[in-house]
Amino acid sequence: MSVAEILYEQYKVLPENIQKELKALINGKDESVSVSIKALKGAVKEVKKLKEGKTQGRPISELFMELENEN
């Protein structure tokens, strides 16, 4: 599975309002999003481990709390 396919699969499970926000960020000309390649690679490795059953996932509520705390 390619990185693009993984990202799309993750996108599909997001709530509709978050999908809209993400689309707005991607399509927005005034917005810029900074992505760490190191962090992205780490995330892809974690997804691969999840798919292989080598690690356990965490509740989505933890992710949302983490994202809220970043801002």
mmCIF file of N, CA and C in Angstrom:
data_model
loop_
_atom_site.group_PDB
_atom_site.id
_atom_site.type_symbol
_atom_site.label_atom_id
_atom_site.label_comp_id
_atom_site.label_asym_id
_atom_site.label_seq_id
_atom_site.Cartn_x
_atom_site.Cartn_y
_atom_site.Cartn_z
ATOM 1 N N MET A 1 0.855 -1.173 0.000
ATOM 2 C CA MET A 1 0.000 0.000 0.000
ATOM 3 C C MET A 1 0.901 1.236 0.000
ATOM 4 N N SER A 2 0.599 2.154 -0.866
ATOM 5 C CA SER A 2 1.405 3.369 -0.962
ATOM 6 C C SER A 2 1.035 4.346 0.148
ATOM 7 N N VAL A 3 1.886 5.316 0.361
ATOM 8 C CA VAL A 3 1.629 6.343 1.372
ATOM 9 C C VAL A 3 0.344 7.083 1.038
ATOM 10 N N ALA A 4 0.126 7.363 -0.225
ATOM 11 C CA ALA A 4 -1.088 8.067 -0.635
ATOM 12 C C ALA A 4 -2.332 7.251 -0.283
ATOM 13 N N GLU A 5 -2.272 5.947 -0.495
ATOM 14 C CA GLU A 5 -3.414 5.090 -0.168
ATOM 15 C C GLU A 5 -3.654 5.061 1.341
ATOM 16 N N ILE A 6 -2.588 5.022 2.112
ATOM 17 C CA ILE A 6 -2.704 5.026 3.572
ATOM 18 C C ILE A 6 -3.344 6.329 4.034
ATOM 19 N N LEU A 7 -2.863 7.443 3.492
ATOM 20 C CA LEU A 7 -3.419 8.737 3.869
ATOM 21 C C LEU A 7 -4.896 8.828 3.493
ATOM 22 N N TYR A 8 -5.244 8.314 2.325
ATOM 23 C CA TYR A 8 -6.644 8.348 1.900
ATOM 24 C C TYR A 8 -7.519 7.496 2.819
ATOM 25 N N GLU A 9 -7.026 6.315 3.200
ATOM 26 C CA GLU A 9 -7.789 5.448 4.100
ATOM 27 C C GLU A 9 -8.003 6.143 5.443
ATOM 28 N N GLN A 10 -6.984 6.838 5.924
ATOM 29 C CA GLN A 10 -7.120 7.577 7.179
ATOM 30 C C GLN A 10 -8.101 8.736 7.012
ATOM 31 N N TYR A 11 -8.054 9.397 5.874
ATOM 32 C CA TYR A 11 -8.955 10.512 5.585
ATOM 33 C C TYR A 11 -10.413 10.049 5.619
ATOM 34 N N LYS A 12 -10.685 8.880 5.046
ATOM 35 C CA LYS A 12 -12.054 8.385 4.945
ATOM 36 C C LYS A 12 -12.698 8.143 6.308
ATOM 37 N N VAL A 13 -11.911 7.846 7.333
ATOM 38 C CA VAL A 13 -12.493 7.559 8.639
ATOM 39 C C VAL A 13 -12.644 8.809 9.504
ATOM 40 N N LEU A 14 -12.182 9.954 9.012
ATOM 41 C CA LEU A 14 -12.333 11.201 9.761
ATOM 42 C C LEU A 14 -13.783 11.659 9.730
ATOM 43 N N PRO A 15 -14.224 12.349 10.769
ATOM 44 C CA PRO A 15 -15.568 12.921 10.744
ATOM 45 C C PRO A 15 -15.701 13.909 9.581
ATOM 46 N N GLU A 16 -16.910 14.067 9.088
ATOM 47 C CA GLU A 16 -17.156 14.897 7.907
ATOM 48 C C GLU A 16 -16.657 16.333 8.081
ATOM 49 N N ASN A 17 -16.858 16.908 9.265
ATOM 50 C CA ASN A 17 -16.414 18.299 9.472
ATOM 51 C C ASN A 17 -14.884 18.407 9.434
ATOM 52 N N ILE A 18 -14.181 17.398 9.911
ATOM 53 C CA ILE A 18 -12.716 17.400 9.862
ATOM 54 C C ILE A 18 -12.253 17.220 8.417
ATOM 55 N N GLN A 19 -12.955 16.381 7.652
ATOM 56 C CA GLN A 19 -12.626 16.206 6.238
ATOM 57 C C GLN A 19 -12.726 17.541 5.505
ATOM 58 N N LYS A 20 -13.790 18.301 5.796
ATOM 59 C CA LYS A 20 -13.979 19.596 5.142
ATOM 60 C C LYS A 20 -12.848 20.556 5.506
ATOM 61 N N GLU A 21 -12.461 20.566 6.786
ATOM 62 C CA GLU A 21 -11.367 21.432 7.215
ATOM 63 C C GLU A 21 -10.067 21.052 6.514
ATOM 64 N N LEU A 22 -9.822 19.752 6.413
ATOM 65 C CA LEU A 22 -8.612 19.276 5.750
ATOM 66 C C LEU A 22 -8.606 19.670 4.278
ATOM 67 N N LYS A 23 -9.751 19.521 3.613
ATOM 68 C CA LYS A 23 -9.852 19.931 2.208
ATOM 69 C C LYS A 23 -9.576 21.421 2.069
ATOM 70 N N ALA A 24 -10.120 22.213 2.988
ATOM 71 C CA ALA A 24 -9.909 23.659 2.943
ATOM 72 C C ALA A 24 -8.433 23.996 3.118
ATOM 73 N N LEU A 25 -7.763 23.285 4.005
ATOM 74 C CA LEU A 25 -6.327 23.520 4.196
ATOM 75 C C LEU A 25 -5.532 23.164 2.945
ATOM 76 N N ILE A 26 -5.898 22.038 2.339
ATOM 77 C CA ILE A 26 -5.169 21.591 1.142
ATOM 78 C C ILE A 26 -5.420 22.529 -0.028
ATOM 79 N N ASN A 27 -6.671 22.945 -0.215
ATOM 80 C CA ASN A 27 -7.030 23.778 -1.357
ATOM 81 C C ASN A 27 -6.788 25.264 -1.124
ATOM 82 N N GLY A 28 -6.626 25.658 0.128
ATOM 83 C CA GLY A 28 -6.451 27.071 0.453
ATOM 84 C C GLY A 28 -5.137 27.621 -0.062
ATOM 85 N N LYS A 29 -5.194 28.805 -0.622
ATOM 86 C CA LYS A 29 -3.986 29.430 -1.158
ATOM 87 C C LYS A 29 -3.285 30.269 -0.095
ATOM 88 N N ASP A 30 -4.039 30.722 0.910
ATOM 89 C CA ASP A 30 -3.467 31.559 1.950
ATOM 90 C C ASP A 30 -2.915 30.752 3.113
ATOM 91 N N GLU A 31 -3.288 29.512 3.200
ATOM 92 C CA GLU A 31 -2.863 28.672 4.313
ATOM 93 C C GLU A 31 -1.616 27.886 3.924
ATOM 94 N N SER A 32 -0.734 27.729 4.869
ATOM 95 C CA SER A 32 0.413 26.860 4.630
ATOM 96 C C SER A 32 0.502 25.878 5.785
ATOM 97 N N VAL A 33 0.847 24.665 5.464
ATOM 98 C CA VAL A 33 0.945 23.621 6.460
ATOM 99 C C VAL A 33 2.373 23.090 6.428
ATOM 100 N N SER A 34 2.975 23.069 7.562
ATOM 101 C CA SER A 34 4.333 22.571 7.672
ATOM 102 C C SER A 34 4.293 21.129 8.158
ATOM 103 N N VAL A 35 4.929 20.237 7.418
ATOM 104 C CA VAL A 35 4.940 18.827 7.778
ATOM 105 C C VAL A 35 6.380 18.374 7.914
ATOM 106 N N SER A 36 6.674 17.759 9.027
ATOM 107 C CA SER A 36 8.002 17.211 9.259
ATOM 108 C C SER A 36 8.093 15.866 8.547
ATOM 109 N N ILE A 37 9.060 15.736 7.660
ATOM 110 C CA ILE A 37 9.243 14.470 6.941
ATOM 111 C C ILE A 37 9.561 13.352 7.935
ATOM 112 N N LYS A 38 10.345 13.672 8.941
ATOM 113 C CA LYS A 38 10.700 12.682 9.956
ATOM 114 C C LYS A 38 9.438 12.184 10.678
ATOM 115 N N ALA A 39 8.555 13.112 11.046
ATOM 116 C CA ALA A 39 7.315 12.733 11.724
ATOM 117 C C ALA A 39 6.405 11.930 10.794
ATOM 118 N N LEU A 40 6.346 12.322 9.528
ATOM 119 C CA LEU A 40 5.516 11.609 8.562
ATOM 120 C C LEU A 40 6.012 10.177 8.378
ATOM 121 N N LYS A 41 7.327 10.015 8.256
ATOM 122 C CA LYS A 41 7.895 8.669 8.113
ATOM 123 C C LYS A 41 7.599 7.827 9.344
ATOM 124 N N GLY A 42 7.694 8.442 10.519
ATOM 125 C CA GLY A 42 7.383 7.728 11.756
ATOM 126 C C GLY A 42 5.936 7.278 11.792
ATOM 127 N N ALA A 43 5.051 8.144 11.332
ATOM 128 C CA ALA A 43 3.629 7.805 11.304
ATOM 129 C C ALA A 43 3.360 6.648 10.344
ATOM 130 N N VAL A 44 4.016 6.664 9.212
ATOM 131 C CA VAL A 44 3.832 5.581 8.239
ATOM 132 C C VAL A 44 4.327 4.262 8.833
ATOM 133 N N LYS A 45 5.453 4.292 9.543
ATOM 134 C CA LYS A 45 5.971 3.075 10.182
ATOM 135 C C LYS A 45 4.983 2.552 11.217
ATOM 136 N N GLU A 46 4.358 3.457 11.970
ATOM 137 C CA GLU A 46 3.378 3.043 12.971
ATOM 138 C C GLU A 46 2.162 2.400 12.313
ATOM 139 N N VAL A 47 1.713 2.955 11.196
ATOM 140 C CA VAL A 47 0.570 2.373 10.478
ATOM 141 C C VAL A 47 0.928 0.973 9.992
ATOM 142 N N LYS A 48 2.134 0.812 9.482
ATOM 143 C CA LYS A 48 2.568 -0.513 9.018
ATOM 144 C C LYS A 48 2.574 -1.508 10.176
ATOM 145 N N LYS A 49 3.066 -1.075 11.350
ATOM 146 C CA LYS A 49 3.079 -1.952 12.523
ATOM 147 C C LYS A 49 1.658 -2.337 12.929
ATOM 148 N N LEU A 50 0.741 -1.373 12.861
ATOM 149 C CA LEU A 50 -0.657 -1.659 13.186
ATOM 150 C C LEU A 50 -1.224 -2.707 12.239
ATOM 151 N N LYS A 51 -0.947 -2.536 10.950
ATOM 152 C CA LYS A 51 -1.476 -3.467 9.954
ATOM 153 C C LYS A 51 -0.905 -4.867 10.145
ATOM 154 N N GLU A 52 0.365 -4.949 10.600
ATOM 155 C CA GLU A 52 1.012 -6.241 10.811
ATOM 156 C C GLU A 52 0.644 -6.849 12.159
ATOM 157 N N GLY A 53 -0.053 -6.088 12.991
ATOM 158 C CA GLY A 53 -0.443 -6.580 14.307
ATOM 159 C C GLY A 53 0.681 -6.548 15.325
ATOM 160 N N LYS A 54 1.720 -5.768 15.054
ATOM 161 C CA LYS A 54 2.875 -5.695 15.953
ATOM 162 C C LYS A 54 2.712 -4.648 17.047
ATOM 163 N N THR A 55 1.681 -3.843 16.956
ATOM 164 C CA THR A 55 1.430 -2.830 17.973
ATOM 165 C C THR A 55 -0.072 -2.622 18.101
ATOM 166 N N GLN A 56 -0.482 -2.059 19.213
ATOM 167 C CA GLN A 56 -1.891 -1.785 19.451
ATOM 168 C C GLN A 56 -2.180 -0.321 19.162
ATOM 169 N N GLY A 57 -3.360 -0.059 18.677
ATOM 170 C CA GLY A 57 -3.782 1.313 18.430
ATOM 171 C C GLY A 57 -4.169 1.982 19.740
ATOM 172 N N ARG A 58 -4.493 3.244 19.642
ATOM 173 C CA ARG A 58 -4.955 3.964 20.824
ATOM 174 C C ARG A 58 -6.290 4.606 20.489
ATOM 175 N N PRO A 59 -7.048 4.944 21.502
ATOM 176 C CA PRO A 59 -8.362 5.549 21.249
ATOM 177 C C PRO A 59 -8.230 6.874 20.492
ATOM 178 N N ILE A 60 -9.159 7.136 19.612
ATOM 179 C CA ILE A 60 -9.140 8.362 18.819
ATOM 180 C C ILE A 60 -9.248 9.592 19.713
ATOM 181 N N SER A 61 -9.883 9.426 20.871
ATOM 182 C CA SER A 61 -10.008 10.560 21.799
ATOM 183 C C SER A 61 -8.632 11.055 22.255
ATOM 184 N N GLU A 62 -7.678 10.132 22.410
ATOM 185 C CA GLU A 62 -6.315 10.534 22.778
ATOM 186 C C GLU A 62 -5.686 11.376 21.672
ATOM 187 N N LEU A 63 -5.904 10.981 20.429
ATOM 188 C CA LEU A 63 -5.360 11.732 19.299
ATOM 189 C C LEU A 63 -5.927 13.146 19.277
ATOM 190 N N PHE A 64 -7.237 13.259 19.450
ATOM 191 C CA PHE A 64 -7.854 14.586 19.429
ATOM 192 C C PHE A 64 -7.350 15.454 20.574
ATOM 193 N N MET A 65 -7.158 14.860 21.749
ATOM 194 C CA MET A 65 -6.627 15.622 22.875
ATOM 195 C C MET A 65 -5.204 16.098 22.575
ATOM 196 N N GLU A 66 -4.412 15.222 21.967
ATOM 197 C CA GLU A 66 -3.044 15.583 21.601
ATOM 198 C C GLU A 66 -3.037 16.725 20.590
ATOM 199 N N LEU A 67 -3.912 16.644 19.599
ATOM 200 C CA LEU A 67 -3.982 17.691 18.586
ATOM 201 C C LEU A 67 -4.426 19.015 19.191
ATOM 202 N N GLU A 68 -5.374 18.974 20.114
ATOM 203 C CA GLU A 68 -5.837 20.197 20.767
ATOM 204 C C GLU A 68 -4.725 20.824 21.603
ATOM 205 N N ASN A 69 -3.913 19.995 22.231
ATOM 206 C CA ASN A 69 -2.838 20.502 23.078
ATOM 207 C C ASN A 69 -1.699 21.111 22.277
ATOM 208 N N GLU A 70 -1.578 20.750 20.999
ATOM 209 C CA GLU A 70 -0.526 21.333 20.143
ATOM 210 C C GLU A 70 -0.806 22.789 19.834
ATOM 211 N N ASN A 71 -2.062 23.167 19.814
ATOM 212 C CA ASN A 71 -2.429 24.548 19.457
ATOM 213 C C ASN A 71 -2.397 25.417 20.618
#
